[in-house]
CSV table of C-alpha atoms in Angstrom, one decimal:
chain,number,residue,atom,x,y,z
F,1,MET,CA,71.0,120.5,68.5
F,2,VAL,CA,72.2,118.5,65.5
F,3,GLN,CA,75.2,116.1,65.6
F,4,SER,CA,77.7,118.4,63.8
F,5,LYS,CA,77.0,121.2,66.3
F,6,PHE,CA,77.2,119.0,69.3
F,7,MET,CA,80.5,117.5,68.1
F,8,SER,CA,82.1,120.8,67.3
F,9,GLN,CA,81.1,122.2,70.6
F,10,LEU,CA,82.5,119.2,72.4
F,11,LYS,CA,85.7,119.4,70.4
F,12,ALA,CA,86.2,123.0,71.2
F,13,GLN,CA,85.8,122.2,74.9
F,14,LEU,CA,88.5,119.5,74.8
F,15,GLN,CA,91.2,121.6,73.1
F,16,ASP,CA,93.6,121.4,76.1
F,17,LEU,CA,93.7,117.6,76.2
F,18,PRO,CA,96.2,115.6,74.2
F,19,LYS,CA,95.2,115.0,70.5
F,20,ALA,CA,95.0,111.3,70.8
F,21,GLU,CA,92.8,111.6,73.9
F,22,GLN,CA,90.5,114.1,72.0
F,23,GLN,CA,90.1,111.8,69.0
F,24,ASP,CA,89.3,108.8,71.3
F,25,ILE,CA,86.6,110.8,73.1
F,26,LEU,CA,85.0,112.2,70.0
F,27,TYR,CA,84.9,108.7,68.5
F,28,ASP,CA,82.8,107.4,71.4
F,29,TYR,CA,80.2,110.1,70.8
F,30,GLU,CA,80.2,109.6,67.0
F,31,GLU,CA,79.6,106.0,67.6
F,32,HIS,CA,76.8,106.9,70.0
F,33,PHE,CA,75.1,109.1,67.4
F,34,ARG,CA,75.4,106.4,64.8
F,35,SER,CA,73.8,103.8,67.0
F,36,GLY,CA,71.0,106.1,67.9
F,37,LEU,CA,70.3,107.0,64.3
F,38,GLU,CA,70.2,103.3,63.4
F,39,GLU,CA,67.5,102.9,66.0
F,40,GLY,CA,65.5,105.5,64.3
F,41,LYS,CA,66.1,108.4,66.7
F,42,THR,CA,66.7,111.9,65.4
F,43,GLU,CA,70.0,113.8,65.9
F,44,GLU,CA,68.2,116.3,68.1
F,45,GLU,CA,66.8,113.6,70.4
F,46,ILE,CA,70.2,111.9,70.8
F,47,ALA,CA,72.0,115.2,71.5
F,48,ALA,CA,69.3,116.1,74.0
F,49,SER,CA,69.7,112.9,76.0
F,50,LEU,CA,73.5,113.1,75.9
F,51,GLY,CA,73.4,116.4,77.8
F,52,GLN,CA,75.4,119.6,77.4
F,53,PRO,CA,78.8,119.2,75.6
F,54,GLN,CA,80.2,121.6,78.3
F,55,ALA,CA,79.0,119.2,81.1
F,56,ILE,CA,80.5,116.2,79.3
F,57,ALA,CA,83.8,118.0,78.7
F,58,ARG,CA,83.9,118.9,82.4
F,59,GLU,CA,83.4,115.3,83.3
F,60,VAL,CA,86.0,114.1,80.9
F,61,LYS,CA,88.6,116.6,82.3
F,62,GLU,CA,87.7,115.6,85.8
F,63,GLU,CA,88.4,111.9,85.1
F,64,PHE,CA,91.5,112.8,83.2
F,65,ARG,CA,92.9,114.9,86.0
F,66,GLY,CA,91.9,112.3,88.6
F,67,LYS,CA,94.1,110.0,86.6
F,68,GLU,CA,96.9,112.5,86.5
F,69,ALA,CA,96.9,113.2,90.2
F,70,LYS,CA,98.8,110.0,90.9
F,71,PRO,CA,101.6,110.2,88.4
F,72,LYS,CA,104.0,107.2,87.8
F,73,PRO,CA,107.7,108.1,88.2
F,74,SER,CA,108.7,109.2,84.8
F,75,ALA,CA,112.3,109.2,83.5
F,76,ASP,CA,112.3,112.9,83.9
F,77,SER,CA,111.3,112.8,87.6
F,78,VAL,CA,113.8,109.9,88.3
F,79,GLY,CA,116.5,112.1,86.7
F,80,LYS,CA,115.5,115.0,88.9
F,81,ALA,CA,115.6,112.8,92.0
F,82,ILE,CA,119.1,111.7,91.2
F,83,LEU,CA,120.2,115.3,90.6
F,84,VAL,CA,118.7,116.4,93.9
F,85,ALA,CA,120.3,113.4,95.7
F,86,VAL,CA,123.7,114.2,94.4
F,87,ALA,CA,123.4,117.9,95.2
F,88,LEU,CA,122.1,117.1,98.7
F,89,GLY,CA,125.0,114.7,99.1
F,90,PHE,CA,127.6,117.3,98.3
F,91,PHE,CA,125.8,119.9,100.5
F,92,ASN,CA,125.7,117.4,103.4
F,93,LEU,CA,129.3,116.5,102.9
F,94,ILE,CA,130.6,120.0,102.9
F,95,PHE,CA,128.3,121.9,105.3
F,96,ILE,CA,126.5,119.4,107.5
F,97,LEU,CA,128.9,116.6,108.2
F,98,GLY,CA,131.5,118.8,109.9
F,99,PRO,CA,129.2,120.5,112.4
F,100,PHE,CA,127.4,117.2,112.9
F,101,PHE,CA,130.6,115.5,114.1
F,102,ALA,CA,131.5,118.5,116.1
F,103,VAL,CA,128.2,118.3,118.0
F,104,VAL,CA,128.6,114.6,118.4
F,105,GLY,CA,132.1,115.1,119.8
F,106,VAL,CA,130.9,117.7,122.3
F,107,LEU,CA,128.2,115.4,123.4
F,108,ILE,CA,130.6,112.5,123.9
F,109,SER,CA,133.0,114.7,125.9
F,110,LEU,CA,130.0,116.0,128.0
F,111,PHE,CA,129.0,112.5,128.8
F,112,ALA,CA,132.6,111.6,129.7
F,113,ALA,CA,132.9,114.6,132.0
F,114,SER,CA,129.6,113.7,133.7
F,115,PHE,CA,130.8,110.1,134.1
F,116,ALA,CA,134.2,111.3,135.5
F,117,LEU,CA,132.5,113.7,138.0
F,118,LEU,CA,130.2,110.9,139.2
F,119,LEU,CA,133.1,108.5,139.6
F,120,PHE,CA,135.3,111.0,141.4
F,121,PRO,CA,133.6,110.8,144.9
F,122,PHE,CA,134.1,107.0,144.9
F,123,ALA,CA,137.8,107.5,144.2
F,124,LEU,CA,137.9,110.0,147.0
F,125,LEU,CA,136.2,107.6,149.4
F,126,PHE,CA,138.7,104.9,148.6
F,127,SER,CA,141.5,107.2,149.5
F,128,TRP,CA,139.7,108.4,152.6
F,129,ASN,CA,142.2,107.0,155.0
F,130,GLN,CA,144.9,109.2,153.5
F,131,LEU,CA,143.0,112.3,154.3
F,132,SER,CA,143.8,113.6,157.7
F,133,GLY,CA,142.8,116.6,159.7
F,134,SER,CA,139.4,118.2,160.1
F,135,ALA,CA,139.9,120.8,157.4
F,136,ASP,CA,140.7,118.2,154.8
F,137,TRP,CA,137.8,116.1,155.9
F,138,LEU,CA,135.4,119.0,155.3
F,139,ILE,CA,136.9,119.8,152.0
F,140,GLY,CA,136.5,116.2,151.0
F,141,VAL,CA,132.8,116.2,151.8
F,142,PHE,CA,132.2,119.4,149.9
F,143,ALA,CA,134.3,118.0,147.0
F,144,ILE,CA,132.1,114.9,146.9
F,145,LEU,CA,128.9,116.8,147.0
F,146,ALA,CA,130.0,119.3,144.4
F,147,SER,CA,131.3,116.6,142.1
F,148,LEU,CA,128.1,114.6,142.4
F,149,GLY,CA,126.0,117.6,141.7
F,150,ALA,CA,127.9,118.8,138.7
F,151,GLY,CA,128.0,115.2,137.3
F,152,VAL,CA,124.2,114.8,137.6
F,153,LEU,CA,123.6,118.2,136.1
F,154,ILE,CA,125.9,117.7,133.1
F,155,GLY,CA,124.6,114.2,132.6
F,156,VAL,CA,120.9,115.2,132.6
F,157,GLY,CA,121.7,118.2,130.4
F,158,SER,CA,123.6,116.0,128.0
F,159,ILE,CA,120.7,113.6,127.7
F,160,PHE,CA,118.4,116.5,126.9
F,161,ILE,CA,120.7,117.9,124.3
F,162,THR,CA,121.2,114.4,122.8
F,163,ARG,CA,117.5,113.9,122.5
F,164,TRP,CA,117.0,117.2,120.8
F,165,PHE,CA,119.9,116.6,118.5
F,166,TYR,CA,118.6,113.2,117.6
F,167,ARG,CA,115.2,114.6,116.7
F,168,LEU,CA,116.8,117.4,114.7
F,169,THR,CA,118.9,114.8,112.8
F,170,MET,CA,115.9,112.6,112.1
F,171,ARG,CA,113.9,115.6,110.8
F,172,TYR,CA,116.8,116.6,108.6
F,173,LEU,CA,117.1,113.1,107.2
F,174,GLN,CA,113.3,113.0,106.5
F,175,PHE,CA,113.7,116.4,104.8
F,176,ASN,CA,116.4,114.9,102.6
F,177,VAL,CA,114.2,111.9,101.7
F,178,LYS,CA,111.3,114.2,100.9
F,179,MET,CA,113.5,116.4,98.7
F,180,ILE,CA,114.7,113.3,96.7
F,181,LYS,CA,111.2,111.8,96.4
F,182,GLY,CA,109.6,115.0,95.3
F,183,ARG,CA,106.7,116.8,97.0
F,184,GLN,CA,104.5,113.6,97.2
F,185,GLY,CA,107.1,111.8,99.4
U,1,MET,CA,70.8,113.6,93.3
U,2,ASN,CA,74.4,114.3,94.6
U,3,ALA,CA,76.8,114.1,91.6
U,4,GLN,CA,79.4,112.0,93.4
U,5,PHE,CA,76.8,109.6,94.6
U,6,LYS,CA,75.3,109.2,91.2
U,7,LYS,CA,78.7,108.6,89.7
U,8,GLY,CA,79.4,105.7,92.1
U,9,ILE,CA,76.0,104.2,91.2
U,10,LEU,CA,76.7,104.5,87.5
U,11,GLU,CA,80.0,102.9,88.0
U,12,LEU,CA,78.4,99.9,89.7
U,13,CYS,CA,75.8,99.7,86.9
U,14,VAL,CA,78.2,99.6,84.0
U,15,LEU,CA,80.3,97.0,85.8
U,16,VAL,CA,77.3,94.8,86.6
U,17,LEU,CA,75.9,95.1,83.0
U,18,THR,CA,79.1,93.7,81.5
U,19,ALA,CA,79.3,90.9,84.0
U,20,LYS,CA,77.5,88.4,81.7
U,21,GLY,CA,78.9,89.5,78.4
U,22,ASP,CA,80.7,92.3,76.5
U,23,LYS,CA,78.7,95.4,75.7
U,24,TYR,CA,79.3,98.4,73.6
U,25,GLY,CA,78.8,101.9,74.8
U,26,TYR,CA,75.5,102.8,73.4
U,27,GLU,CA,74.0,99.5,74.6
U,28,LEU,CA,75.2,100.2,78.2
U,29,VAL,CA,73.8,103.8,78.0
U,30,GLN,CA,70.4,102.5,76.8
U,31,MET,CA,70.2,99.8,79.5
U,32,ILE,CA,70.8,102.3,82.2
U,33,SER,CA,68.6,105.2,80.9
U,34,GLU,CA,65.7,102.8,80.5
U,35,LYS,CA,65.7,102.4,84.3
U,36,PHE,CA,66.5,105.9,85.5
U,37,PHE,CA,67.3,109.3,84.2
U,38,ILE,CA,70.9,110.1,83.4
U,39,ALA,CA,72.7,112.6,81.2
U,40,GLU,CA,73.8,109.9,78.7
U,41,GLY,CA,76.9,111.7,77.8
U,42,THR,CA,78.5,111.2,81.2
U,43,VAL,CA,78.7,107.4,80.8
U,44,TYR,CA,81.5,107.6,78.3
U,45,PRO,CA,84.0,109.5,80.5
U,46,LEU,CA,83.2,106.9,83.2
U,47,LEU,CA,83.9,104.0,80.8
U,48,ARG,CA,87.2,105.7,79.8
U,49,ARG,CA,88.3,106.0,83.4
U,50,LEU,CA,87.4,102.4,84.3
U,51,THR,CA,89.3,101.3,81.2
U,52,LYS,CA,92.3,103.3,82.2
U,53,GLU,CA,92.2,101.9,85.7
U,54,GLY,CA,92.3,98.4,84.2
U,55,TYR,CA,88.8,97.3,85.1
U,56,PHE,CA,87.7,97.1,81.4
U,57,SER,CA,89.6,96.1,78.3
U,58,THR,CA,88.2,97.2,75.0
U,59,TYR,CA,88.2,95.9,71.4
U,60,LEU,CA,86.6,97.0,68.2
U,61,LYS,CA,84.1,94.7,66.4
U,62,GLU,CA,82.3,95.2,63.1
U,63,SER,CA,78.6,96.0,63.4
U,64,SER,CA,76.1,95.0,60.8
U,65,GLY,CA,76.9,97.2,57.9
U,66,GLY,CA,78.5,100.1,59.9
U,67,PRO,CA,81.9,101.1,61.2
U,68,PRO,CA,83.2,99.0,64.1
U,69,ARG,CA,81.9,99.4,67.6
U,70,LYS,CA,83.9,99.6,70.8
U,71,TYR,CA,83.1,96.7,73.1
U,72,TYR,CA,83.9,96.6,76.8
U,73,THR,CA,85.1,93.5,78.6
U,74,LEU,CA,85.2,93.2,82.3
U,75,THR,CA,88.8,92.2,83.4
U,76,VAL,CA,89.6,90.0,86.4
U,77,GLU,CA,90.4,93.2,88.4
U,78,GLY,CA,87.1,94.7,87.1
U,79,ARG,CA,85.2,91.7,88.4
U,80,ALA,CA,86.8,91.9,91.8
U,81,TYR,CA,86.1,95.6,92.0
U,82,MET,CA,82.5,94.9,90.9
U,83,ASP,CA,82.0,92.3,93.7
U,84,GLU,CA,83.4,94.9,96.2
U,85,LEU,CA,81.0,97.6,94.9
U,86,VAL,CA,78.0,95.2,94.9
U,87,SER,CA,78.6,94.2,98.5
U,88,GLU,CA,79.0,97.8,99.5
U,89,TRP,CA,75.8,98.7,97.7
U,90,ASN,CA,73.9,95.9,99.4
U,91,THR,CA,75.0,97.0,102.8
U,92,PHE,CA,74.1,100.6,102.0
U,93,TYR,CA,70.8,99.7,100.4
U,94,GLU,CA,69.7,97.5,103.4
U,95,GLY,CA,70.7,100.2,105.8
U,96,VAL,CA,68.8,102.9,104.1
U,97,ASN,CA,65.7,100.7,103.7
U,98,LEU,CA,65.7,99.9,107.4
U,99,ILE,CA,66.0,103.6,108.2
U,100,VAL,CA,63.1,104.4,105.9
U,101,LYS,CA,61.0,101.6,107.3
U,102,GLU,CA,61.6,102.6,110.9
U,103,GLY,CA,61.1,106.3,110.1
U,104,LEU,CA,57.8,105.8,108.2
U,105,GLY,CA,56.5,102.6,109.8
U,106,ASP,CA,53.5,102.5,112.2
U,107,GLY,CA,54.2,104.2,115.5
U,108,ALA,CA,52.3,101.4,117.3
U,109,GLU,CA,55.2,98.9,116.5
């Protein structure tokens, strides 16, 4: 293959690269041909040892894409990130914040209820001497047991719900960050 | 030979060949292809990538009576990267050599 054919084949293979990039690459091979000719080689010899233009183009594109795979944040992607952040902010403010505080409120009241139920038996014990009669005494014991049981159940339940809610919140926050950073984040 | 493997070795070679002085593309290609077979055309994409990654800087210099040639200079980062690759290569080379020796050496040992 002569130089002109090699170069035109290579050029055809590089069409989808930026113009400046193409010219740069073609220049390297022109220089290579020139140096080889100066050494007294023939165009055919030089082209043969360079290898197939298709293979070279494949190599070039591979390196080019490898470079592209880790893009720097461009003005465009920064703008997009800001837009996503603002949109997410509004969405969170309108749709997420209300339910979030509602759930937090419910959780706080559940803990308070559990706390009160656990405290109640002690209050009852302190006022023990005021209780008189066997019926009242029995009712008191049942009340203490019921109160303790309900308090523990609500307390444990609340802890589970809180853990689950915490995880859900974290995941949602991570999702927000990912949305803003873009897919790579 | 495995393409990825060969690429890594070519990378090491061009870095080492520029360690003692700037070289132009054709020179590098010839120095390598004198030693082992390569498709010479694949060296240039490699040089481009190493330049883009900051391991080489380039400049044009007039050749005797021809258009200017592109010279490659090893940058500070390039030198550090080369040292890294060379030590990796040495470890690898010694390991493979040992395996070959043990595998093919006298059974009596």
